[in-house]
Amino acid sequence: MADFKVLGICGSLRKASLNMVALRACHELLPSGMKLEITSIADIPMYNQDVFDAGIPQAVKRFYDEVAAADGVLIATPEYNFSVPAVLKNAIDWVSKMPNQPFSNKPVAVFSASTGPLGGARVQYDVRRILVQLWGLVLPKPEVFIGGAAAKFADGKLTDETTRKFLTELLTGFGDWIARMQKK
């Protein structure tokens, strides 16, 4: 496998976000040949066409550049009210309006953690629907839904071995997906 640069994005701004903890755990679960850099979307202002027309904010330019430079994007997100957190949708909306929007032909993998039993299944389908419309190349499987997440983490670490196995399989599949999509 070639050296792939993967950009990690968390759809939660919570300091103690289980999705961020799971995303950070991916550092140690990555197959060789992949490097994960996690970005923040906390400083991206709410999308407003007037602001866009006046000049793209620096935080949006930074995020655009990070997505564009990555070989793949890994999104970890909670589910808010059966759908996508506003902060994640907002970040995607900003860069989707820019010339040569960076999700086009970009390999993307999504997983979610939730304290509920479904593990954020509904949010993943909405994120996939949004990204496919932007011509993002969303990894079809494996799908990882971390349900009952509060019991799978302790002291800011992922402690559940089954979840670690599922994330490892996702990351391995994502590496293969990036390689496959780059051949096209």
PDB file of C-alpha atoms in Angstrom:
ATOM      1  CA  MET A   1       0.000   0.000   0.000  1.00  0.00           C
ATOM      2  CA  ALA A   2       1.265   3.477  -0.854  1.00  0.00           C
ATOM      3  CA  ASP A   3       1.555   6.131   1.824  1.00  0.00           C
ATOM      4  CA  PHE A   4      -1.916   7.616   2.096  1.00  0.00           C
ATOM      5  CA  LYS A   5      -2.667  10.832   3.934  1.00  0.00           C
ATOM      6  CA  VAL A   6      -6.056  10.565   5.630  1.00  0.00           C
ATOM      7  CA  LEU A   7      -7.820  13.606   7.067  1.00  0.00           C
ATOM      8  CA  GLY A   8      -9.917  12.867  10.151  1.00  0.00           C
ATOM      9  CA  ILE A   9     -12.993  14.988  10.843  1.00  0.00           C
ATOM     10  CA  CYS A  10     -15.133  14.744  13.965  1.00  0.00           C
ATOM     11  CA  GLY A  11     -18.758  15.870  13.755  1.00  0.00           C
ATOM     12  CA  SER A  12     -18.834  16.785  17.434  1.00  0.00           C
ATOM     13  CA  LEU A  13     -17.304  19.773  19.190  1.00  0.00           C
ATOM     14  CA  ARG A  14     -17.677  18.277  22.678  1.00  0.00           C
ATOM     15  CA  LYS A  15     -14.482  18.171  24.668  1.00  0.00           C
ATOM     16  CA  ALA A  16     -15.269  14.610  25.788  1.00  0.00           C
ATOM     17  CA  SER A  17     -16.725  13.467  22.459  1.00  0.00           C
ATOM     18  CA  LEU A  18     -16.736   9.686  22.121  1.00  0.00           C
ATOM     19  CA  ASN A  19     -16.476  10.128  18.362  1.00  0.00           C
ATOM     20  CA  MET A  20     -13.270  12.105  18.805  1.00  0.00           C
ATOM     21  CA  VAL A  21     -11.907   9.469  21.177  1.00  0.00           C
ATOM     22  CA  ALA A  22     -12.714   6.793  18.589  1.00  0.00           C
ATOM     23  CA  LEU A  23     -11.157   8.900  15.825  1.00  0.00           C
ATOM     24  CA  ARG A  24      -7.980   9.337  17.875  1.00  0.00           C
ATOM     25  CA  ALA A  25      -7.903   5.585  18.521  1.00  0.00           C
ATOM     26  CA  CYS A  26      -7.653   5.127  14.758  1.00  0.00           C
ATOM     27  CA  HIS A  27      -4.047   6.400  14.951  1.00  0.00           C
ATOM     28  CA  GLU A  28      -2.958   3.147  16.556  1.00  0.00           C
ATOM     29  CA  LEU A  29      -5.250   0.972  14.408  1.00  0.00           C
ATOM     30  CA  LEU A  30      -4.125   2.233  10.992  1.00  0.00           C
ATOM     31  CA  PRO A  31      -2.535  -0.279   8.648  1.00  0.00           C
ATOM     32  CA  SER A  32       0.988   0.513   7.526  1.00  0.00           C
ATOM     33  CA  GLY A  33       1.120   3.002   4.698  1.00  0.00           C
ATOM     34  CA  MET A  34      -1.586   5.266   6.129  1.00  0.00           C
ATOM     35  CA  LYS A  35      -1.173   8.429   8.155  1.00  0.00           C
ATOM     36  CA  LEU A  36      -4.056  10.147   9.954  1.00  0.00           C
ATOM     37  CA  GLU A  37      -4.194  13.869  10.644  1.00  0.00           C
ATOM     38  CA  ILE A  38      -7.209  15.109  12.578  1.00  0.00           C
ATOM     39  CA  THR A  39      -8.521  18.572  11.838  1.00  0.00           C
ATOM     40  CA  SER A  40     -10.952  20.822  13.681  1.00  0.00           C
ATOM     41  CA  ILE A  41     -14.078  22.369  12.230  1.00  0.00           C
ATOM     42  CA  ALA A  42     -14.839  24.346  15.403  1.00  0.00           C
ATOM     43  CA  ASP A  43     -13.654  27.675  13.981  1.00  0.00           C
ATOM     44  CA  ILE A  44     -15.668  27.538  10.745  1.00  0.00           C
ATOM     45  CA  PRO A  45     -18.427  30.198  10.870  1.00  0.00           C
ATOM     46  CA  MET A  46     -21.991  29.360   9.948  1.00  0.00           C
ATOM     47  CA  TYR A  47     -22.436  29.413   6.192  1.00  0.00           C
ATOM     48  CA  ASN A  48     -23.842  32.667   4.861  1.00  0.00           C
ATOM     49  CA  GLN A  49     -23.820  33.569   1.170  1.00  0.00           C
ATOM     50  CA  ASP A  50     -23.144  37.219   2.045  1.00  0.00           C
ATOM     51  CA  VAL A  51     -20.000  36.224   3.961  1.00  0.00           C
ATOM     52  CA  PHE A  52     -18.987  33.912   1.112  1.00  0.00           C
ATOM     53  CA  ASP A  53     -19.413  36.744  -1.409  1.00  0.00           C
ATOM     54  CA  ALA A  54     -17.387  39.135   0.772  1.00  0.00           C
ATOM     55  CA  GLY A  55     -14.479  36.678   0.983  1.00  0.00           C
ATOM     56  CA  ILE A  56     -13.917  33.137   2.142  1.00  0.00           C
ATOM     57  CA  PRO A  57     -12.987  33.056   5.860  1.00  0.00           C
ATOM     58  CA  GLN A  58      -9.493  31.788   6.663  1.00  0.00           C
ATOM     59  CA  ALA A  59     -10.830  28.797   8.633  1.00  0.00           C
ATOM     60  CA  VAL A  60     -12.801  27.677   5.575  1.00  0.00           C
ATOM     61  CA  LYS A  61      -9.760  28.081   3.308  1.00  0.00           C
ATOM     62  CA  ARG A  62      -7.721  25.979   5.731  1.00  0.00           C
ATOM     63  CA  PHE A  63     -10.369  23.246   5.815  1.00  0.00           C
ATOM     64  CA  TYR A  64     -10.692  23.307   2.030  1.00  0.00           C
ATOM     65  CA  ASP A  65      -6.926  22.926   1.638  1.00  0.00           C
ATOM     66  CA  GLU A  66      -6.828  20.046   4.131  1.00  0.00           C
ATOM     67  CA  VAL A  67      -9.608  18.131   2.377  1.00  0.00           C
ATOM     68  CA  ALA A  68      -8.102  18.814  -1.049  1.00  0.00           C
ATOM     69  CA  ALA A  69      -4.631  17.646   0.030  1.00  0.00           C
ATOM     70  CA  ALA A  70      -5.833  14.409   1.636  1.00  0.00           C
ATOM     71  CA  ASP A  71      -5.889  11.090  -0.185  1.00  0.00           C
ATOM     72  CA  GLY A  72      -8.997  10.204   1.817  1.00  0.00           C
ATOM     73  CA  VAL A  73     -11.300  11.628   4.475  1.00  0.00           C
ATOM     74  CA  LEU A  74     -12.376   9.714   7.590  1.00  0.00           C
ATOM     75  CA  ILE A  75     -15.467  11.103   9.318  1.00  0.00           C
ATOM     76  CA  ALA A  76     -16.493  10.148  12.855  1.00  0.00           C
ATOM     77  CA  THR A  77     -19.796  11.684  13.827  1.00  0.00           C
ATOM     78  CA  PRO A  78     -22.537  11.474  16.399  1.00  0.00           C
ATOM     79  CA  GLU A  79     -26.202  11.535  15.453  1.00  0.00           C
ATOM     80  CA  TYR A  80     -28.166  14.627  16.476  1.00  0.00           C
ATOM     81  CA  ASN A  81     -31.947  14.363  16.247  1.00  0.00           C
ATOM     82  CA  PHE A  82     -31.739  11.423  13.826  1.00  0.00           C
ATOM     83  CA  SER A  83     -29.385  13.265  11.448  1.00  0.00           C
ATOM     84  CA  VAL A  84     -26.166  15.199  10.819  1.00  0.00           C
ATOM     85  CA  PRO A  85     -24.770  17.608  13.437  1.00  0.00           C
ATOM     86  CA  ALA A  86     -25.011  21.189  12.205  1.00  0.00           C
ATOM     87  CA  VAL A  87     -21.259  21.781  12.603  1.00  0.00           C
ATOM     88  CA  LEU A  88     -20.404  18.921  10.214  1.00  0.00           C
ATOM     89  CA  LYS A  89     -23.051  19.838   7.647  1.00  0.00           C
ATOM     90  CA  ASN A  90     -21.904  23.465   7.829  1.00  0.00           C
ATOM     91  CA  ALA A  91     -18.258  22.576   7.114  1.00  0.00           C
ATOM     92  CA  ILE A  92     -19.282  20.430   4.145  1.00  0.00           C
ATOM     93  CA  ASP A  93     -21.621  23.168   2.871  1.00  0.00           C
ATOM     94  CA  TRP A  94     -18.866  25.793   2.922  1.00  0.00           C
ATOM     95  CA  VAL A  95     -16.378  23.819   0.855  1.00  0.00           C
ATOM     96  CA  SER A  96     -19.064  22.465  -1.467  1.00  0.00           C
ATOM     97  CA  LYS A  97     -19.719  26.032  -2.659  1.00  0.00           C
ATOM     98  CA  MET A  98     -16.097  26.675  -3.575  1.00  0.00           C
ATOM     99  CA  PRO A  99     -14.663  26.167  -7.065  1.00  0.00           C
ATOM    100  CA  ASN A 100     -13.317  22.615  -7.487  1.00  0.00           C
ATOM    101  CA  GLN A 101     -15.059  21.486  -4.321  1.00  0.00           C
ATOM    102  CA  PRO A 102     -12.700  19.020  -2.641  1.00  0.00           C
ATOM    103  CA  PHE A 103     -15.051  16.101  -1.979  1.00  0.00           C
ATOM    104  CA  SER A 104     -15.388  15.396  -5.705  1.00  0.00           C
ATOM    105  CA  ASN A 105     -13.717  12.030  -6.426  1.00  0.00           C
ATOM    106  CA  LYS A 106     -12.366  11.939  -2.852  1.00  0.00           C
ATOM    107  CA  PRO A 107     -12.478   8.582  -1.047  1.00  0.00           C
ATOM    108  CA  VAL A 108     -14.431   8.954   2.202  1.00  0.00           C
ATOM    109  CA  ALA A 109     -15.177   6.569   5.076  1.00  0.00           C
ATOM    110  CA  VAL A 110     -17.724   7.234   7.806  1.00  0.00           C
ATOM    111  CA  PHE A 111     -18.292   5.737  11.235  1.00  0.00           C
ATOM    112  CA  SER A 112     -20.319   6.804  14.231  1.00  0.00           C
ATOM    113  CA  ALA A 113     -20.489   6.337  17.977  1.00  0.00           C
ATOM    114  CA  SER A 114     -23.588   6.840  20.044  1.00  0.00           C
ATOM    115  CA  THR A 115     -24.735   6.070  23.549  1.00  0.00           C
ATOM    116  CA  GLY A 116     -27.905   4.624  22.002  1.00  0.00           C
ATOM    117  CA  PRO A 117     -28.211   1.075  20.700  1.00  0.00           C
ATOM    118  CA  LEU A 118     -28.127   1.940  16.969  1.00  0.00           C
ATOM    119  CA  GLY A 119     -24.696   3.536  17.126  1.00  0.00           C
ATOM    120  CA  GLY A 120     -25.618   6.469  14.906  1.00  0.00           C
ATOM    121  CA  ALA A 121     -26.882   4.462  11.943  1.00  0.00           C
ATOM    122  CA  ARG A 122     -29.227   7.195  10.728  1.00  0.00           C
ATOM    123  CA  VAL A 123     -26.539   9.888  10.650  1.00  0.00           C
ATOM    124  CA  GLN A 124     -24.284   7.730   8.508  1.00  0.00           C
ATOM    125  CA  TYR A 125     -26.915   7.348   5.827  1.00  0.00           C
ATOM    126  CA  ASP A 126     -27.481  11.107   5.745  1.00  0.00           C
ATOM    127  CA  VAL A 127     -23.738  11.842   5.582  1.00  0.00           C
ATOM    128  CA  ARG A 128     -23.368   9.300   2.774  1.00  0.00           C
ATOM    129  CA  ARG A 129     -26.295  10.852   0.876  1.00  0.00           C
ATOM    130  CA  ILE A 130     -24.772  14.341   1.161  1.00  0.00           C
ATOM    131  CA  LEU A 131     -21.291  13.239   0.079  1.00  0.00           C
ATOM    132  CA  VAL A 132     -22.482  11.109  -2.831  1.00  0.00           C
ATOM    133  CA  GLN A 133     -24.320  14.153  -4.187  1.00  0.00           C
ATOM    134  CA  LEU A 134     -20.948  15.941  -4.093  1.00  0.00           C
ATOM    135  CA  TRP A 135     -19.358  13.018  -5.991  1.00  0.00           C
ATOM    136  CA  GLY A 136     -17.549  11.846  -2.879  1.00  0.00           C
ATOM    137  CA  LEU A 137     -16.451   8.225  -3.223  1.00  0.00           C
ATOM    138  CA  VAL A 138     -17.966   6.839  -0.027  1.00  0.00           C
ATOM    139  CA  LEU A 139     -16.712   3.446   1.142  1.00  0.00           C
ATOM    140  CA  PRO A 140     -19.750   1.139   0.958  1.00  0.00           C
ATOM    141  CA  LYS A 141     -18.546  -1.350   3.585  1.00  0.00           C
ATOM    142  CA  PRO A 142     -17.627  -2.273   6.183  1.00  0.00           C
ATOM    143  CA  GLU A 143     -20.002  -0.077   8.127  1.00  0.00           C
ATOM    144  CA  VAL A 144     -19.135   0.658  11.753  1.00  0.00           C
ATOM    145  CA  PHE A 145     -21.831   1.735  14.204  1.00  0.00           C
ATOM    146  CA  ILE A 146     -20.545   1.957  17.782  1.00  0.00           C
ATOM    147  CA  GLY A 147     -23.714   1.526  19.859  1.00  0.00           C
ATOM    148  CA  GLY A 148     -23.749   1.734  23.648  1.00  0.00           C
ATOM    149  CA  ALA A 149     -20.541   3.704  23.243  1.00  0.00           C
ATOM    150  CA  ALA A 150     -20.305   4.973  26.824  1.00  0.00           C
ATOM    151  CA  ALA A 151     -19.407   1.452  27.981  1.00  0.00           C
ATOM    152  CA  LYS A 152     -16.696   1.045  25.322  1.00  0.00           C
ATOM    153  CA  PHE A 153     -14.466   3.905  26.401  1.00  0.00           C
ATOM    154  CA  ALA A 154     -12.680   4.744  29.657  1.00  0.00           C
ATOM    155  CA  ASP A 155     -10.377   7.616  30.564  1.00  0.00           C
ATOM    156  CA  GLY A 156     -10.374   8.952  27.011  1.00  0.00           C
ATOM    157  CA  LYS A 157      -9.403   5.594  25.495  1.00  0.00           C
ATOM    158  CA  LEU A 158     -11.205   2.995  23.421  1.00  0.00           C
ATOM    159  CA  THR A 159     -11.247  -0.103  25.630  1.00  0.00           C
ATOM    160  CA  ASP A 160     -13.636  -2.449  23.805  1.00  0.00           C
ATOM    161  CA  GLU A 161     -11.719  -5.037  21.769  1.00  0.00           C
ATOM    162  CA  THR A 162     -14.632  -5.817  19.442  1.00  0.00           C
ATOM    163  CA  THR A 163     -14.937  -2.134  18.531  1.00  0.00           C
ATOM    164  CA  ARG A 164     -11.177  -1.949  17.978  1.00  0.00           C
ATOM    165  CA  LYS A 165     -11.493  -4.913  15.608  1.00  0.00           C
ATOM    166  CA  PHE A 166     -14.358  -3.265  13.689  1.00  0.00           C
ATOM    167  CA  LEU A 167     -12.423   0.006  13.352  1.00  0.00           C
ATOM    168  CA  THR A 168      -9.308  -1.863  12.227  1.00  0.00           C
ATOM    169  CA  GLU A 169     -11.348  -3.615   9.526  1.00  0.00           C
ATOM    170  CA  LEU A 170     -12.829  -0.276   8.448  1.00  0.00           C
ATOM    171  CA  LEU A 171      -9.383   1.329   8.188  1.00  0.00           C
ATOM    172  CA  THR A 172      -7.939  -1.621   6.274  1.00  0.00           C
ATOM    173  CA  GLY A 173     -10.889  -1.522   3.884  1.00  0.00           C
ATOM    174  CA  PHE A 174     -10.495   2.234   3.558  1.00  0.00           C
ATOM    175  CA  GLY A 175      -6.840   1.885   2.588  1.00  0.00           C
ATOM    176  CA  ASP A 176      -7.836  -0.605  -0.109  1.00  0.00           C
ATOM    177  CA  TRP A 177     -10.640   1.739  -1.211  1.00  0.00           C
ATOM    178  CA  ILE A 178      -8.282   4.711  -1.550  1.00  0.00           C
ATOM    179  CA  ALA A 179      -5.882   2.604  -3.646  1.00  0.00           C
ATOM    180  CA  ARG A 180      -8.742   1.334  -5.805  1.00  0.00           C
ATOM    181  CA  MET A 181     -10.187   4.815  -6.362  1.00  0.00           C
ATOM    182  CA  GLN A 182      -6.777   6.279  -7.257  1.00  0.00           C
ATOM    183  CA  LYS A 183      -6.412   3.734 -10.056  1.00  0.00           C
ATOM    184  CA  LYS A 184      -9.498   5.123 -11.807  1.00  0.00           C
TER     185      LYS A 184
END
